[in-house]
XYZ file of C-alpha atoms in Angstrom:
499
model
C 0.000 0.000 0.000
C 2.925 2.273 0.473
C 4.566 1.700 -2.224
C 1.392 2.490 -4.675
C 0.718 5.425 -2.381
C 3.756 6.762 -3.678
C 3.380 6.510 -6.971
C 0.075 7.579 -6.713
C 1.430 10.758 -5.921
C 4.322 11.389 -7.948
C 1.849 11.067 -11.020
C -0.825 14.242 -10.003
C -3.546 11.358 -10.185
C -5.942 14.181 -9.654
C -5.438 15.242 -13.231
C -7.412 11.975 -14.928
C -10.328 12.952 -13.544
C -12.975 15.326 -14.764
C -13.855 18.221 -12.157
C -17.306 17.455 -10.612
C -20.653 19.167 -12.376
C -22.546 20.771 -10.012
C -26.078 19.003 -9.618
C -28.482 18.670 -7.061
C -29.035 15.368 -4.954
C -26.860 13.076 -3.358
C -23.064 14.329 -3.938
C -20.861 12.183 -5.669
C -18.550 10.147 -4.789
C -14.490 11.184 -4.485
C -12.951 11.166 -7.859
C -9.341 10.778 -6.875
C -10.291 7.919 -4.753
C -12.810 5.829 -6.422
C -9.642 6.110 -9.598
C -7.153 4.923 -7.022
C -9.383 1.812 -5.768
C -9.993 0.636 -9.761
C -6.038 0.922 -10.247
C -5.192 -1.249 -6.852
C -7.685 -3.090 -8.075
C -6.302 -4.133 -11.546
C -2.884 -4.192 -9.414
C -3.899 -6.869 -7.163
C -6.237 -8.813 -9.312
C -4.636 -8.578 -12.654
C -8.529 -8.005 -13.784
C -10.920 -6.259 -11.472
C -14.367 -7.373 -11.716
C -17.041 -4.601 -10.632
C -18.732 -6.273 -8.252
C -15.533 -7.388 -6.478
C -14.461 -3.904 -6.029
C -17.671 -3.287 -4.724
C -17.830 -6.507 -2.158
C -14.163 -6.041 -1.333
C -15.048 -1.930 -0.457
C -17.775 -3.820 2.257
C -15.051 -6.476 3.859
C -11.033 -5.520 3.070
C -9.312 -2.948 5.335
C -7.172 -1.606 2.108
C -9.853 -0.724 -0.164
C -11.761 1.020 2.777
C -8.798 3.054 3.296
C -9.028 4.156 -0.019
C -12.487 4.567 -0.345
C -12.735 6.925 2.598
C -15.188 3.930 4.263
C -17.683 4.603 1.426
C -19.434 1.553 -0.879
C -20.195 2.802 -4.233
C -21.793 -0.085 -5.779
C -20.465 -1.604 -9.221
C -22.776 0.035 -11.612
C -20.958 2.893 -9.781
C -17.687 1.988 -10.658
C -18.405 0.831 -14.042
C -19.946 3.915 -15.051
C -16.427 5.823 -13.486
C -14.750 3.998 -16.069
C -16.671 4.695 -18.815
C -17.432 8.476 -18.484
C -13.930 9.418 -16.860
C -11.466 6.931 -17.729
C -11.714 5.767 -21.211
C -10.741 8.976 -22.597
C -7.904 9.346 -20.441
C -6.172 6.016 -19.376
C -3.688 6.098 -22.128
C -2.333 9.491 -20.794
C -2.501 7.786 -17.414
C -0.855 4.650 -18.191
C 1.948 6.651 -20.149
C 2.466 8.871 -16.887
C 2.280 6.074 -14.283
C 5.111 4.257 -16.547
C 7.017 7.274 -16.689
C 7.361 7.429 -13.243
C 8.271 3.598 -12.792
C 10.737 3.763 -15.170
C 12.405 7.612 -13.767
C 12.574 5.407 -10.189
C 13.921 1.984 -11.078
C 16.093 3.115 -14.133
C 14.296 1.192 -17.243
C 16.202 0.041 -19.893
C 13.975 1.766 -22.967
C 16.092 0.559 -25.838
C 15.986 -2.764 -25.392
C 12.333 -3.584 -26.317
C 10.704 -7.614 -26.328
C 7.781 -7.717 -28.711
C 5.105 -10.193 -28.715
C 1.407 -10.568 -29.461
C -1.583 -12.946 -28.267
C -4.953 -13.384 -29.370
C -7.638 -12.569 -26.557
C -11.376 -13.687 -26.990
C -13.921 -11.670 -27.051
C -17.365 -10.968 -25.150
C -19.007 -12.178 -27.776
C -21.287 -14.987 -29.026
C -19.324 -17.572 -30.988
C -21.106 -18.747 -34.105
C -22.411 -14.760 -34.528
C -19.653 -14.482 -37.079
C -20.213 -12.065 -40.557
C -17.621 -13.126 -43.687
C -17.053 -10.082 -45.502
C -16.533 -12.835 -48.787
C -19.552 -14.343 -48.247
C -21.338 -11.276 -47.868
C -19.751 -9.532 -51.232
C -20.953 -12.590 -52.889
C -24.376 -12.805 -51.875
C -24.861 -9.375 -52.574
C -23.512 -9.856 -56.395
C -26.262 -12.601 -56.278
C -29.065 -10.301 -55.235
C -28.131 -7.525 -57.575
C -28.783 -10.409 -60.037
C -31.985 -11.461 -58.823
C -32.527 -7.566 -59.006
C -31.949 -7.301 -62.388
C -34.114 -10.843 -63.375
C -36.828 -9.205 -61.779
C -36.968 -5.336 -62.939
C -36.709 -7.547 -66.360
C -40.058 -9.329 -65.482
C -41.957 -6.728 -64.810
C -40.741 -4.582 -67.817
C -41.984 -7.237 -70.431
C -45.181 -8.315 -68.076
C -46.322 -4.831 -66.946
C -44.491 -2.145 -68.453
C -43.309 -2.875 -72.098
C -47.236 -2.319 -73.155
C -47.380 1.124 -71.938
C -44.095 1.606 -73.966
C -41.803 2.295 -70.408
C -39.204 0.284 -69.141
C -37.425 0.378 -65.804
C -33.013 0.269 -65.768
C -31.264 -2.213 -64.762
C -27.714 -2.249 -63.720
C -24.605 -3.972 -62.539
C -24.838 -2.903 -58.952
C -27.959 -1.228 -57.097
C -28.234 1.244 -54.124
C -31.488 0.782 -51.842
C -31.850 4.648 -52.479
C -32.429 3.523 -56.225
C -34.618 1.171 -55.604
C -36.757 2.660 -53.150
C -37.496 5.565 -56.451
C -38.258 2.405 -58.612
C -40.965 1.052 -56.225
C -42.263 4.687 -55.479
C -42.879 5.332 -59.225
C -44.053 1.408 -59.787
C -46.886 2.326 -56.834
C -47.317 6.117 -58.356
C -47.355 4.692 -61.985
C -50.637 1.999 -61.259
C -52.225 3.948 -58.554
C -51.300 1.228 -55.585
C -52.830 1.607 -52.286
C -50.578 0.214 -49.759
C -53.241 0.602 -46.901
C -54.907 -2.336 -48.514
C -52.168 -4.610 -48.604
C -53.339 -7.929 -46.752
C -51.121 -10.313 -44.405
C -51.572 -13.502 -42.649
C -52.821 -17.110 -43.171
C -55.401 -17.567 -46.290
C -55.185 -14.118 -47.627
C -54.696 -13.351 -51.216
C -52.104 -10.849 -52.439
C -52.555 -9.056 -55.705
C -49.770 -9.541 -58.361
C -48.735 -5.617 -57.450
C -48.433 -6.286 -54.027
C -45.821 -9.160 -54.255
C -43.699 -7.293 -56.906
C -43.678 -4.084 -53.755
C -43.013 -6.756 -50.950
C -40.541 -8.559 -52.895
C -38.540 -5.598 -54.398
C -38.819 -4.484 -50.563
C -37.337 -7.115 -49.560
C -34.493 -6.827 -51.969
C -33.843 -3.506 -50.765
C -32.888 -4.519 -47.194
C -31.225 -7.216 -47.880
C -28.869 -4.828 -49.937
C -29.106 -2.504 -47.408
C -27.658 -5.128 -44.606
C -25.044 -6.480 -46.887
C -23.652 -3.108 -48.107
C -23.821 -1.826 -43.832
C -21.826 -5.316 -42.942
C -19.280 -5.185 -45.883
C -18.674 -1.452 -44.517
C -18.725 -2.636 -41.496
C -15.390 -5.035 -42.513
C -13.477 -1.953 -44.007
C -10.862 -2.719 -45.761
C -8.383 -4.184 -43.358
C -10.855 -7.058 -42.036
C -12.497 -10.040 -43.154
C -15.125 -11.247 -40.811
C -16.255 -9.632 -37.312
C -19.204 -10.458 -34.762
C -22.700 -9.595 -35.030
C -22.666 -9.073 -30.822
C -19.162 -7.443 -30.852
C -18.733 -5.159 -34.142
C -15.063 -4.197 -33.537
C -14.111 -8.389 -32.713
C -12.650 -10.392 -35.649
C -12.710 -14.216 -35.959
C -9.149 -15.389 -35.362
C -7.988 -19.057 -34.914
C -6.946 -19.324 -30.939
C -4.450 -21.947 -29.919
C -6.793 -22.804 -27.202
C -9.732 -24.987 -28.653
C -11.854 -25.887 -26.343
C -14.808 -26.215 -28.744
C -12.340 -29.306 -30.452
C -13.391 -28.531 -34.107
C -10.661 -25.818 -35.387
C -13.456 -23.522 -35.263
C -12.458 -19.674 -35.513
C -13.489 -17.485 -33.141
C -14.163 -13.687 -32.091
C -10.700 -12.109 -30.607
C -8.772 -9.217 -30.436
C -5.127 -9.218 -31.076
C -3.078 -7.986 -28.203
C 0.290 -6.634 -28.745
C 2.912 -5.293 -25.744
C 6.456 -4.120 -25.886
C 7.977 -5.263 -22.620
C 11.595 -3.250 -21.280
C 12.965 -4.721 -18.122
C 10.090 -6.807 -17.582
C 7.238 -4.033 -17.627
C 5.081 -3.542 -20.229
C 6.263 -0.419 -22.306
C 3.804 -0.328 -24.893
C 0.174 -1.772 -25.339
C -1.561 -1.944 -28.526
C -4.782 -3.840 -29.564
C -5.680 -4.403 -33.042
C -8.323 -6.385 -35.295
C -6.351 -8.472 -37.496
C -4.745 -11.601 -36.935
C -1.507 -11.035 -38.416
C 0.812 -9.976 -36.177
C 3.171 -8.296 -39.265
C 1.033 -5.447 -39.047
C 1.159 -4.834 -35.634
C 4.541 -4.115 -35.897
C 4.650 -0.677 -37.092
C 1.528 0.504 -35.375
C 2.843 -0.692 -32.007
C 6.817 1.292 -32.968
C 5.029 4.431 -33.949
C 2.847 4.631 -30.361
C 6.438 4.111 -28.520
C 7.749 6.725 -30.083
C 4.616 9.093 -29.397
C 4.913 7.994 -25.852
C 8.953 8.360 -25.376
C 9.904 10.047 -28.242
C 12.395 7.859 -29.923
C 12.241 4.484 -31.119
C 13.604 1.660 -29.422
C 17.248 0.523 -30.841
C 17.214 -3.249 -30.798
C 13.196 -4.251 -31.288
C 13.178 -8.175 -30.070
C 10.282 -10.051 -31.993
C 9.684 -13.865 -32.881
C 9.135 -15.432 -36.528
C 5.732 -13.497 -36.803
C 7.006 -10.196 -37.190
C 9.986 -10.471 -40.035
C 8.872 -8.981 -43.082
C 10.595 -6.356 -45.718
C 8.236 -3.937 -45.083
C 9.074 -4.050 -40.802
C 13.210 -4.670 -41.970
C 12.906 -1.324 -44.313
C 10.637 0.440 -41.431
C 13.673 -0.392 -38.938
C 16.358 1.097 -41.319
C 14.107 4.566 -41.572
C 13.757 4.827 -38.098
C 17.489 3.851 -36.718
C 16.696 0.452 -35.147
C 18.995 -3.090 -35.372
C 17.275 -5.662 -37.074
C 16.937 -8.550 -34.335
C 12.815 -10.042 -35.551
C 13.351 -13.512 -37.130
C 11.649 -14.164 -40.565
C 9.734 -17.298 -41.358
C 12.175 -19.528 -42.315
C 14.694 -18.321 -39.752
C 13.874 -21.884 -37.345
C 15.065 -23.857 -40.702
C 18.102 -21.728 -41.553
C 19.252 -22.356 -38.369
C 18.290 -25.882 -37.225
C 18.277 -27.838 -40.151
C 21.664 -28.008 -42.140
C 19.706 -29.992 -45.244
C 17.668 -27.215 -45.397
C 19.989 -24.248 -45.288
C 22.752 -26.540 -48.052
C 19.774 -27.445 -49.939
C 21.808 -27.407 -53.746
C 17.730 -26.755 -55.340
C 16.846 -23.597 -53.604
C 16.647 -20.540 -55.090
C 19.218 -18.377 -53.134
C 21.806 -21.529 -53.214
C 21.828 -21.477 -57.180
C 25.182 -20.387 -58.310
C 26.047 -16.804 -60.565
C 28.453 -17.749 -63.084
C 31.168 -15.170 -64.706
C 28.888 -13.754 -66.845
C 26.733 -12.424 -64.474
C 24.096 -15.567 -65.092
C 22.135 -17.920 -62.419
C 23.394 -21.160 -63.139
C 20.723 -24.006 -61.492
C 22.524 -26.868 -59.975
C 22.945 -28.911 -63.833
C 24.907 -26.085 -64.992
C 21.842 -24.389 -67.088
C 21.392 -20.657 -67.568
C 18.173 -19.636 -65.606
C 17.042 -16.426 -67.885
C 15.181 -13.529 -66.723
C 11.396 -13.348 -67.683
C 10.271 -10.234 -65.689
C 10.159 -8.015 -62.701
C 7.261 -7.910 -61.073
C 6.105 -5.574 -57.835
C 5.311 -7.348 -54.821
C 1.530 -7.650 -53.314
C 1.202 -5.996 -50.270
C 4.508 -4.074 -50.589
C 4.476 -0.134 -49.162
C 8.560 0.325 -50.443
C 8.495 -0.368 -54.104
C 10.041 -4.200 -53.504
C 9.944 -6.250 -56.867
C 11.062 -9.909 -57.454
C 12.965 -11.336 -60.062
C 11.144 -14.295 -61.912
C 13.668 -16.839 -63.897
C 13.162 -19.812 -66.099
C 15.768 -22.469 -66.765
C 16.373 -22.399 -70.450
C 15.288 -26.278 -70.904
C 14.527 -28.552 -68.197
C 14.262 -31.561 -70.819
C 16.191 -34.907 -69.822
C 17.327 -33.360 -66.753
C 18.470 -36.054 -63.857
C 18.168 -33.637 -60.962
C 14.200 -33.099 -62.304
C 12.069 -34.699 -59.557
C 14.583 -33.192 -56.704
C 14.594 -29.653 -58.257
C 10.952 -29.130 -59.172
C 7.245 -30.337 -59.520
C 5.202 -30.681 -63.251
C 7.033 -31.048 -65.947
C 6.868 -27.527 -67.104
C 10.639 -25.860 -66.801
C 11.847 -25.212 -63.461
C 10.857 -21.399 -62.139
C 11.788 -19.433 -59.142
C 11.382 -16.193 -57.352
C 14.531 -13.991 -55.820
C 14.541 -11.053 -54.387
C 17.864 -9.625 -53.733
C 17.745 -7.148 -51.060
C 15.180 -9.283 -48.810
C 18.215 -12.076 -49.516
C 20.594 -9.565 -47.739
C 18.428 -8.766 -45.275
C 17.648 -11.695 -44.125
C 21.618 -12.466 -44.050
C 22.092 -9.174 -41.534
C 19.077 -10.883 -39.655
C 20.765 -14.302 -39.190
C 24.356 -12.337 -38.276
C 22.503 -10.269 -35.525
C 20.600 -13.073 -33.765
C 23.448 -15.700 -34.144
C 26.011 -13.530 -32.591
C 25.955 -13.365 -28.421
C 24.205 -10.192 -28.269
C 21.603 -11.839 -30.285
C 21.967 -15.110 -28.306
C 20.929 -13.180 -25.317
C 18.427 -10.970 -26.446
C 16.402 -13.969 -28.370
C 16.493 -15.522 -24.534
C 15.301 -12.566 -23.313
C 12.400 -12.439 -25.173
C 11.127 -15.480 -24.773
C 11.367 -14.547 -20.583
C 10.023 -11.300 -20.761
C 7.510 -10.657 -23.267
C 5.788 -14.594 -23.376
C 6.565 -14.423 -19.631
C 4.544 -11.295 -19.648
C 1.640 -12.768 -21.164
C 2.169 -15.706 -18.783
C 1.352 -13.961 -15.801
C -1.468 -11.917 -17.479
C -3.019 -15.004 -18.342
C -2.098 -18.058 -16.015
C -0.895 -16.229 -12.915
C -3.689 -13.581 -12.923
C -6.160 -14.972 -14.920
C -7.388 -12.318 -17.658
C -7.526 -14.570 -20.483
C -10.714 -12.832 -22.302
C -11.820 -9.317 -22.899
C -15.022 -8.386 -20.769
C -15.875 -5.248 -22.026
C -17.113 -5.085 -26.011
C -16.333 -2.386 -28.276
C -12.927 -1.222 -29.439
C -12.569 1.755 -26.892
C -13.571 0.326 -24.100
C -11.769 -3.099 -24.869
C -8.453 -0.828 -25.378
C -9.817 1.293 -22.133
C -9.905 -2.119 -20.267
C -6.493 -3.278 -21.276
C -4.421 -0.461 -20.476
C -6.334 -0.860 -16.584
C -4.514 -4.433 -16.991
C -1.145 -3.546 -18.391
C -1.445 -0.681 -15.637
C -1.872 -3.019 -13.048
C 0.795 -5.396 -14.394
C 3.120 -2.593 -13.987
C 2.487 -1.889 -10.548
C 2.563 -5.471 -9.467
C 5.664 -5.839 -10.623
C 7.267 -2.400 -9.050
C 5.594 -3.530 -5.512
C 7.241 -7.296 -6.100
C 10.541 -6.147 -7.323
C 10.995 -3.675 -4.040
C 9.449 -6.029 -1.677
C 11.993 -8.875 -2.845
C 15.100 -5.930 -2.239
C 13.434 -5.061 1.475
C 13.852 -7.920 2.239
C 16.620 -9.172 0.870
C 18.270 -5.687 3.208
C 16.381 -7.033 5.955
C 18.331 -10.638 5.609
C 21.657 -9.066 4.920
C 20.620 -7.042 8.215
């Protein structure tokens, strides 16, 4: 308790709260003090549930201390965090680190990246494809179009008018086609009849089915926007959750399901950084989660630490812009460095030898010639890839080693992502490398460890991008102080032994 008094204070904690509104009634409660007991909370707890706080207010000695022997109850608290905290607990979390790190000295240049995939709050088989979605769509724009032709031959083509059809339809469009169709044969809605035995005229099941049409188009179009452009599926109960395959099945059938991916940057074992995003691959977390480090400390970190997941040539090229080693592993870095049949393979690509002439030679001693350059998908620095062709494959011993079909043998190099991935394997294999790989693998999946196993927050509770990303920087908040109070209790009393 002393120890988070303290760095309660050195913060100003009274500046994350909104000043108190006037009103009439019952007063409010203390600001300052209901925002310390949600912070010892999440320190204690790793995850404060509301309705602990509230029972734990009622019966421990601590959080009556800091409530001033009030009791808000939990819809209490949960409103606090909602109306005063989730538009300020990333200034508060980047404060409250700030002064950890000023007292115990954190190493901010070292920094051990890693991501995990948290569920979501949200109903499992509630899941929208954004494929499946564009496709039906195309479909009813079809039946659309079969339609509007129907009733232009049936209805319309002896009155000598016709309706347009097109490719694609808006609802707006087609809620002026069904005005004029009623305004053009003098429909009366009002008598439209429903329910069991009732007979519908022709007009009214051309207005109820081109209704229909329109809302279905209508939903598609609102879930495909929905997506955006950097997702492919989300949930119907949590919008801002994507489906994402979790290494923990418990349903048993590989079935996807609705997560966030969670990414932290961990120096000296507390969690630097915190981002949450909504796509699975953790390759484009990477820059998101550099460029929030360096709007909370103003630089970038000089040696980023990441696993297989995070090597790309877009991160490599980000890391040379921004003055910082290269130490994430690509891919195939596990193979390069474990498997020696692998690495000396004679058939692959970057093992095929350049002759005098400038050529690639493949391992029969044939010229491999040049079809084309070609710009790589997905690439934000211009990268391009050489494609060659062995001149004749034909009669070839080495065939069924060296390639599959009998078409002649192809491949794919790319020069500079060749050298970088050389500077990668020199960095990591050297005993810098050596050590920060271990470290790594300690801090940053040690982190999650503890946020998971040791404290039990293995699934968001809150739904809703902002408050999901107001929730986890309580946790990572809490993390941090847990581990300040651990690491000085462990030196008091190893002074007290020496004593």
């Amino acid at each position: 308790m002393v120890a988070f008094d303290e760095i309660m204070k050195g913060i100003e904690i009274e500046k994350y709260v909104k000043p108190l509104e006037k009103r009439t009634g019952r007063p409010p409660y203390n600001s300052v003090r209901m925002l310390k007991t949600i912070l010892f909370g999440f320190m204690e707890g790793g995850y404060a549930s509301l309705r602990e706080l509230e029972d734990r207010c009622r019966v421990n000695i601590r959080y009556k201390y800091l409530m001033g022997f009030e009791t808000p109850s939990y819809r209490t608290f949960g409103y606090f965090i909602k109306d005063f905290l989730e538009d300020n607990v990333e200034e508060l979390f980047r404060m409250v680190n700030e002064e950890l790190f000023k007292r115990d000295g954190v190493d901010l240049e070292h920094l051990y990246i890693d991501g995990s995939k948290f569920e979501a709050n949200a109903n499992k088989y509630s899941w929208v494809w954004k494929k499946s979605t564009e496709r039906s769509r195309v479909k009813v724009f079809s039946y659309v179009t079969e339609f509007l032709e129907q009733i232009n031959e049936s209805e319309l083509k002896p009155l000598g008018m016709k309706m347009e059809t097109r490719e694609e339809y808006a609802p707006e469009y087609l809620e002026q086609l069904r005005d004029r169709y009623i305004s053009l044969f003098h429909i009366d809605t009002s008598s439209f009849v429903r329910g069991k035995g009732k007979h519908k005229t022709q007009a009214q099941r051309n207005c109820e089915k081109l209704a229909e049409y329109i809302r279905r188009i209508r939903r598609y179009t609102e879930q495909i926007a929905i997506c955006g452009d950097k997702r492919n599926s989300y949930s119907k109960t949590d919008h801002s959750a994507s489906f994402m395959r979790m290494k923990r099945d418990y349903m048993g059938n590989d079935q996807l399901l609705p997560a966030y991916n969670v990414q932290i940057g961990v120096a000296d074992e507390y969690i630097a950084v915190v981002d949450v995003q909504q796509y699975a691959s953790d390759m484009d977390c990477f820059v998101p989660l550099m460029e929030k480090f360096n709007e909370y400390y103003k630089h970038y970190p000089k040696y980023p630490v990441a696993d297989a997941g995070y090597g790309s040539f877009n991160n490599y090229i980000y890391c040379q812009q921004h003055g910082m080693e290269k130490y994430m592993k690509f891919p195939t870095f596990k193979q390069e460095t474990t498997s020696r049949k692998y690495r000396e393979n004679p058939y692959r690509a970057e093992n095929f030898a350049i002759n005098d002439a400038g050529e690639l030679i493949c391992p029969e001693g044939r010229k491999m010639n040049l079809l084309r350059r070609q710009a790589v998908r997905g690439n934000k620095y211009g990268r391009e890839e050489e494609i060659y062709a062995c001149e004749n494959c034909a009669d070839c011993p080495h065939s069924q080693e060296c390639k599959k079909g009998d078409a002649n043998r192809t491949i794919r190099l790319n020069a500079e992502l060749t050298s970088m991935h050389k500077e990668v394997l020199n960095n990591l294999e050297s005993t810098h490398g050596a050590l920060l790989r271990m470290n790594r693998s300690i801090q940053a999946e040690g982190t999650f460890g503890i946020m998971k196993f040791d404290r039990w927050y293995k699934r968001t509770v809150r739904r809703g991008m902002k408050s999901v990303r107001a929730e986890l920087f309580l946790v990572s908040i809490g993390h941090n102080l847990y581990k300040y109070y651990n690491k000085h209790r462990a030196d008091e009393e190893e002074t007290q032994e020496s004593a």
